[in-house]
């Protein structure tokens, strides 16, 4: 009886939509940056990642590692618009990033003088059961490129 109940519960549980799964990837990337964890941020990227700046996954991870050494970061993701087409997807979003001192608690602590806004286009591909970022357009890292 217990096994039957377990099968029914698993079978009836709601599966996340691709849009929900992609939002989780975006949120995980932002959280990793706020936690100053370049490896966790890079885990959201496909091994085939390549953007218009000719940065691959390894290069972007290295740039993130260096940038995160400069101090805490607060990342605010806004206006997320996701379009899924089979095993590929595109997300348009606005990101507000603030880098500050150890006392930084919220983005409003330094706004607007130290904030950088990015209008980004993220491209995704489904790899197995996971969505991975294959490119990010609109990411300008100033002197870090």
PDB file of C-alpha atoms in Angstrom:
ATOM      1  CA  UNK A   1       0.000   0.000   0.000  1.00  0.00           C
ATOM      2  CA  UNK A   2       2.820   2.409   0.893  1.00  0.00           C
ATOM      3  CA  UNK A   3       4.531   1.746  -2.457  1.00  0.00           C
ATOM      4  CA  UNK A   4       1.279   2.419  -4.323  1.00  0.00           C
ATOM      5  CA  UNK A   5       0.820   5.701  -2.463  1.00  0.00           C
ATOM      6  CA  UNK A   6       4.387   6.743  -3.265  1.00  0.00           C
ATOM      7  CA  UNK A   7       3.893   6.007  -6.965  1.00  0.00           C
ATOM      8  CA  UNK A   8       0.624   7.984  -7.023  1.00  0.00           C
ATOM      9  CA  UNK A   9       2.229  10.979  -5.247  1.00  0.00           C
ATOM     10  CA  UNK A  10       5.221  11.006  -7.607  1.00  0.00           C
ATOM     11  CA  UNK A  11       3.022  10.517 -10.655  1.00  0.00           C
ATOM     12  CA  UNK A  12       0.615  13.270  -9.650  1.00  0.00           C
ATOM     13  CA  UNK A  13       3.186  15.844  -8.596  1.00  0.00           C
ATOM     14  CA  UNK A  14       3.371  18.879 -10.834  1.00  0.00           C
ATOM     15  CA  UNK A  15       6.363  18.969 -13.107  1.00  0.00           C
ATOM     16  CA  UNK A  16       8.050  22.300 -13.578  1.00  0.00           C
ATOM     17  CA  UNK A  17       7.581  23.973 -16.920  1.00  0.00           C
ATOM     18  CA  UNK A  18      10.682  24.765 -18.975  1.00  0.00           C
ATOM     19  CA  UNK A  19      10.159  28.432 -18.104  1.00  0.00           C
ATOM     20  CA  UNK A  20      10.220  27.622 -14.379  1.00  0.00           C
ATOM     21  CA  UNK A  21      13.345  25.494 -14.830  1.00  0.00           C
ATOM     22  CA  UNK A  22      15.088  28.299 -16.735  1.00  0.00           C
ATOM     23  CA  UNK A  23      14.128  30.863 -14.076  1.00  0.00           C
ATOM     24  CA  UNK A  24      15.751  28.592 -11.501  1.00  0.00           C
ATOM     25  CA  UNK A  25      18.961  28.539 -13.559  1.00  0.00           C
ATOM     26  CA  UNK A  26      18.927  32.346 -13.769  1.00  0.00           C
ATOM     27  CA  UNK A  27      18.281  32.621 -10.018  1.00  0.00           C
ATOM     28  CA  UNK A  28      21.037  30.088  -9.265  1.00  0.00           C
ATOM     29  CA  UNK A  29      23.523  32.080 -11.344  1.00  0.00           C
ATOM     30  CA  UNK A  30      22.607  35.330  -9.599  1.00  0.00           C
ATOM     31  CA  UNK A  31      22.806  33.679  -6.159  1.00  0.00           C
ATOM     32  CA  UNK A  32      26.211  32.192  -6.993  1.00  0.00           C
ATOM     33  CA  UNK A  33      27.528  35.636  -7.930  1.00  0.00           C
ATOM     34  CA  UNK A  34      26.157  37.127  -4.715  1.00  0.00           C
ATOM     35  CA  UNK A  35      27.860  34.306  -2.803  1.00  0.00           C
ATOM     36  CA  UNK A  36      31.088  35.131  -4.670  1.00  0.00           C
ATOM     37  CA  UNK A  37      31.226  31.581  -6.036  1.00  0.00           C
ATOM     38  CA  UNK A  38      32.531  31.668  -9.606  1.00  0.00           C
ATOM     39  CA  UNK A  39      32.461  27.860  -9.848  1.00  0.00           C
ATOM     40  CA  UNK A  40      28.763  27.677  -8.963  1.00  0.00           C
ATOM     41  CA  UNK A  41      28.019  30.484 -11.444  1.00  0.00           C
ATOM     42  CA  UNK A  42      29.968  28.641 -14.144  1.00  0.00           C
ATOM     43  CA  UNK A  43      27.969  25.471 -13.397  1.00  0.00           C
ATOM     44  CA  UNK A  44      24.965  27.171 -15.037  1.00  0.00           C
ATOM     45  CA  UNK A  45      26.945  27.460 -18.291  1.00  0.00           C
ATOM     46  CA  UNK A  46      27.114  24.841 -21.014  1.00  0.00           C
ATOM     47  CA  UNK A  47      30.520  23.361 -21.766  1.00  0.00           C
ATOM     48  CA  UNK A  48      29.855  24.707 -25.291  1.00  0.00           C
ATOM     49  CA  UNK A  49      29.306  28.268 -24.014  1.00  0.00           C
ATOM     50  CA  UNK A  50      30.523  30.932 -26.447  1.00  0.00           C
ATOM     51  CA  UNK A  51      29.369  34.550 -26.596  1.00  0.00           C
ATOM     52  CA  UNK A  52      29.826  37.373 -29.101  1.00  0.00           C
ATOM     53  CA  UNK A  53      32.916  38.516 -27.173  1.00  0.00           C
ATOM     54  CA  UNK A  54      34.487  35.129 -28.023  1.00  0.00           C
ATOM     55  CA  UNK A  55      34.519  34.186 -24.338  1.00  0.00           C
ATOM     56  CA  UNK A  56      34.116  30.505 -23.585  1.00  0.00           C
ATOM     57  CA  UNK A  57      33.052  28.953 -20.285  1.00  0.00           C
ATOM     58  CA  UNK A  58      36.592  28.853 -18.902  1.00  0.00           C
ATOM     59  CA  UNK A  59      37.290  32.495 -19.770  1.00  0.00           C
ATOM     60  CA  UNK A  60      33.958  33.719 -18.339  1.00  0.00           C
ATOM     61  CA  UNK A  61      34.544  31.736 -15.134  1.00  0.00           C
ATOM     62  CA  UNK A  62      37.999  33.316 -14.794  1.00  0.00           C
ATOM     63  CA  UNK A  63      36.608  36.809 -15.368  1.00  0.00           C
ATOM     64  CA  UNK A  64      33.883  36.193 -12.786  1.00  0.00           C
ATOM     65  CA  UNK A  65      36.445  34.888 -10.286  1.00  0.00           C
ATOM     66  CA  UNK A  66      38.588  37.994 -10.723  1.00  0.00           C
ATOM     67  CA  UNK A  67      35.627  40.397 -10.532  1.00  0.00           C
ATOM     68  CA  UNK A  68      34.260  38.684  -7.415  1.00  0.00           C
ATOM     69  CA  UNK A  69      37.600  39.176  -5.658  1.00  0.00           C
ATOM     70  CA  UNK A  70      36.942  42.920  -5.794  1.00  0.00           C
ATOM     71  CA  UNK A  71      34.217  42.715  -3.135  1.00  0.00           C
ATOM     72  CA  UNK A  72      30.628  41.681  -2.455  1.00  0.00           C
ATOM     73  CA  UNK A  73      28.093  41.828  -5.247  1.00  0.00           C
ATOM     74  CA  UNK A  74      24.321  42.306  -5.128  1.00  0.00           C
ATOM     75  CA  UNK A  75      22.488  41.115  -8.251  1.00  0.00           C
ATOM     76  CA  UNK A  76      18.898  42.051  -9.054  1.00  0.00           C
ATOM     77  CA  UNK A  77      17.245  40.239 -11.980  1.00  0.00           C
ATOM     78  CA  UNK A  78      14.230  42.027 -13.437  1.00  0.00           C
ATOM     79  CA  UNK A  79      11.802  41.851 -16.363  1.00  0.00           C
ATOM     80  CA  UNK A  80      12.532  38.229 -17.298  1.00  0.00           C
ATOM     81  CA  UNK A  81      10.874  37.198 -20.574  1.00  0.00           C
ATOM     82  CA  UNK A  82      11.482  33.578 -21.625  1.00  0.00           C
ATOM     83  CA  UNK A  83      10.691  31.991 -24.990  1.00  0.00           C
ATOM     84  CA  UNK A  84      11.121  28.210 -25.297  1.00  0.00           C
ATOM     85  CA  UNK A  85      11.416  26.398 -28.623  1.00  0.00           C
ATOM     86  CA  UNK A  86      11.876  22.683 -28.020  1.00  0.00           C
ATOM     87  CA  UNK A  87      15.288  22.111 -26.447  1.00  0.00           C
ATOM     88  CA  UNK A  88      16.405  25.732 -26.896  1.00  0.00           C
ATOM     89  CA  UNK A  89      15.267  28.894 -25.203  1.00  0.00           C
ATOM     90  CA  UNK A  90      15.975  32.607 -25.090  1.00  0.00           C
ATOM     91  CA  UNK A  91      15.565  34.837 -22.047  1.00  0.00           C
ATOM     92  CA  UNK A  92      15.523  38.630 -22.211  1.00  0.00           C
ATOM     93  CA  UNK A  93      16.177  40.277 -18.860  1.00  0.00           C
ATOM     94  CA  UNK A  94      17.540  43.285 -17.081  1.00  0.00           C
ATOM     95  CA  UNK A  95      20.239  42.824 -14.450  1.00  0.00           C
ATOM     96  CA  UNK A  96      21.265  45.431 -11.941  1.00  0.00           C
ATOM     97  CA  UNK A  97      24.611  44.671 -10.312  1.00  0.00           C
ATOM     98  CA  UNK A  98      26.214  46.566  -7.462  1.00  0.00           C
ATOM     99  CA  UNK A  99      29.680  45.879  -6.160  1.00  0.00           C
ATOM    100  CA  UNK A 100      30.661  47.317  -2.832  1.00  0.00           C
ATOM    101  CA  UNK A 101      32.405  46.935   0.458  1.00  0.00           C
ATOM    102  CA  UNK A 102      31.950  44.303   3.146  1.00  0.00           C
ATOM    103  CA  UNK A 103      29.218  46.496   4.685  1.00  0.00           C
ATOM    104  CA  UNK A 104      27.030  46.181   1.576  1.00  0.00           C
ATOM    105  CA  UNK A 105      23.675  44.678   2.563  1.00  0.00           C
ATOM    106  CA  UNK A 106      21.230  45.608  -0.198  1.00  0.00           C
ATOM    107  CA  UNK A 107      21.406  47.142  -3.658  1.00  0.00           C
ATOM    108  CA  UNK A 108      19.850  50.341  -2.303  1.00  0.00           C
ATOM    109  CA  UNK A 109      22.920  50.903  -0.090  1.00  0.00           C
ATOM    110  CA  UNK A 110      24.874  52.190  -3.081  1.00  0.00           C
ATOM    111  CA  UNK A 111      22.260  53.160  -5.655  1.00  0.00           C
ATOM    112  CA  UNK A 112      22.559  54.812  -8.015  1.00  0.00           C
ATOM    113  CA  UNK A 113      26.241  55.763  -7.950  1.00  0.00           C
ATOM    114  CA  UNK A 114      27.779  52.288  -7.999  1.00  0.00           C
ATOM    115  CA  UNK A 115      25.135  50.326  -9.901  1.00  0.00           C
ATOM    116  CA  UNK A 116      25.586  48.859 -13.364  1.00  0.00           C
ATOM    117  CA  UNK A 117      22.587  47.868 -15.451  1.00  0.00           C
ATOM    118  CA  UNK A 118      22.706  45.270 -18.210  1.00  0.00           C
ATOM    119  CA  UNK A 119      20.039  44.371 -20.751  1.00  0.00           C
ATOM    120  CA  UNK A 120      20.911  40.752 -21.418  1.00  0.00           C
ATOM    121  CA  UNK A 121      19.871  38.035 -23.805  1.00  0.00           C
ATOM    122  CA  UNK A 122      20.634  34.558 -22.504  1.00  0.00           C
ATOM    123  CA  UNK A 123      20.428  31.575 -24.800  1.00  0.00           C
ATOM    124  CA  UNK A 124      19.802  28.143 -23.306  1.00  0.00           C
ATOM    125  CA  UNK A 125      19.991  24.564 -24.471  1.00  0.00           C
ATOM    126  CA  UNK A 126      18.584  21.564 -22.662  1.00  0.00           C
ATOM    127  CA  UNK A 127      21.356  19.102 -21.826  1.00  0.00           C
ATOM    128  CA  UNK A 128      19.798  15.929 -20.518  1.00  0.00           C
ATOM    129  CA  UNK A 129      17.266  17.127 -17.965  1.00  0.00           C
ATOM    130  CA  UNK A 130      19.080  20.407 -17.209  1.00  0.00           C
ATOM    131  CA  UNK A 131      18.957  23.768 -18.955  1.00  0.00           C
ATOM    132  CA  UNK A 132      22.382  25.356 -19.515  1.00  0.00           C
ATOM    133  CA  UNK A 133      23.333  28.831 -20.734  1.00  0.00           C
ATOM    134  CA  UNK A 134      25.025  28.688 -24.150  1.00  0.00           C
ATOM    135  CA  UNK A 135      25.629  32.439 -24.581  1.00  0.00           C
ATOM    136  CA  UNK A 136      25.022  35.780 -22.931  1.00  0.00           C
ATOM    137  CA  UNK A 137      24.682  38.850 -25.143  1.00  0.00           C
ATOM    138  CA  UNK A 138      24.886  42.352 -23.675  1.00  0.00           C
ATOM    139  CA  UNK A 139      27.413  41.488 -20.995  1.00  0.00           C
ATOM    140  CA  UNK A 140      30.095  44.168 -20.983  1.00  0.00           C
ATOM    141  CA  UNK A 141      32.615  43.744 -18.220  1.00  0.00           C
ATOM    142  CA  UNK A 142      34.465  47.009 -18.700  1.00  0.00           C
ATOM    143  CA  UNK A 143      38.185  46.446 -18.219  1.00  0.00           C
ATOM    144  CA  UNK A 144      37.635  42.741 -17.508  1.00  0.00           C
ATOM    145  CA  UNK A 145      36.918  41.796 -21.140  1.00  0.00           C
TER     146      UNK A 145
END
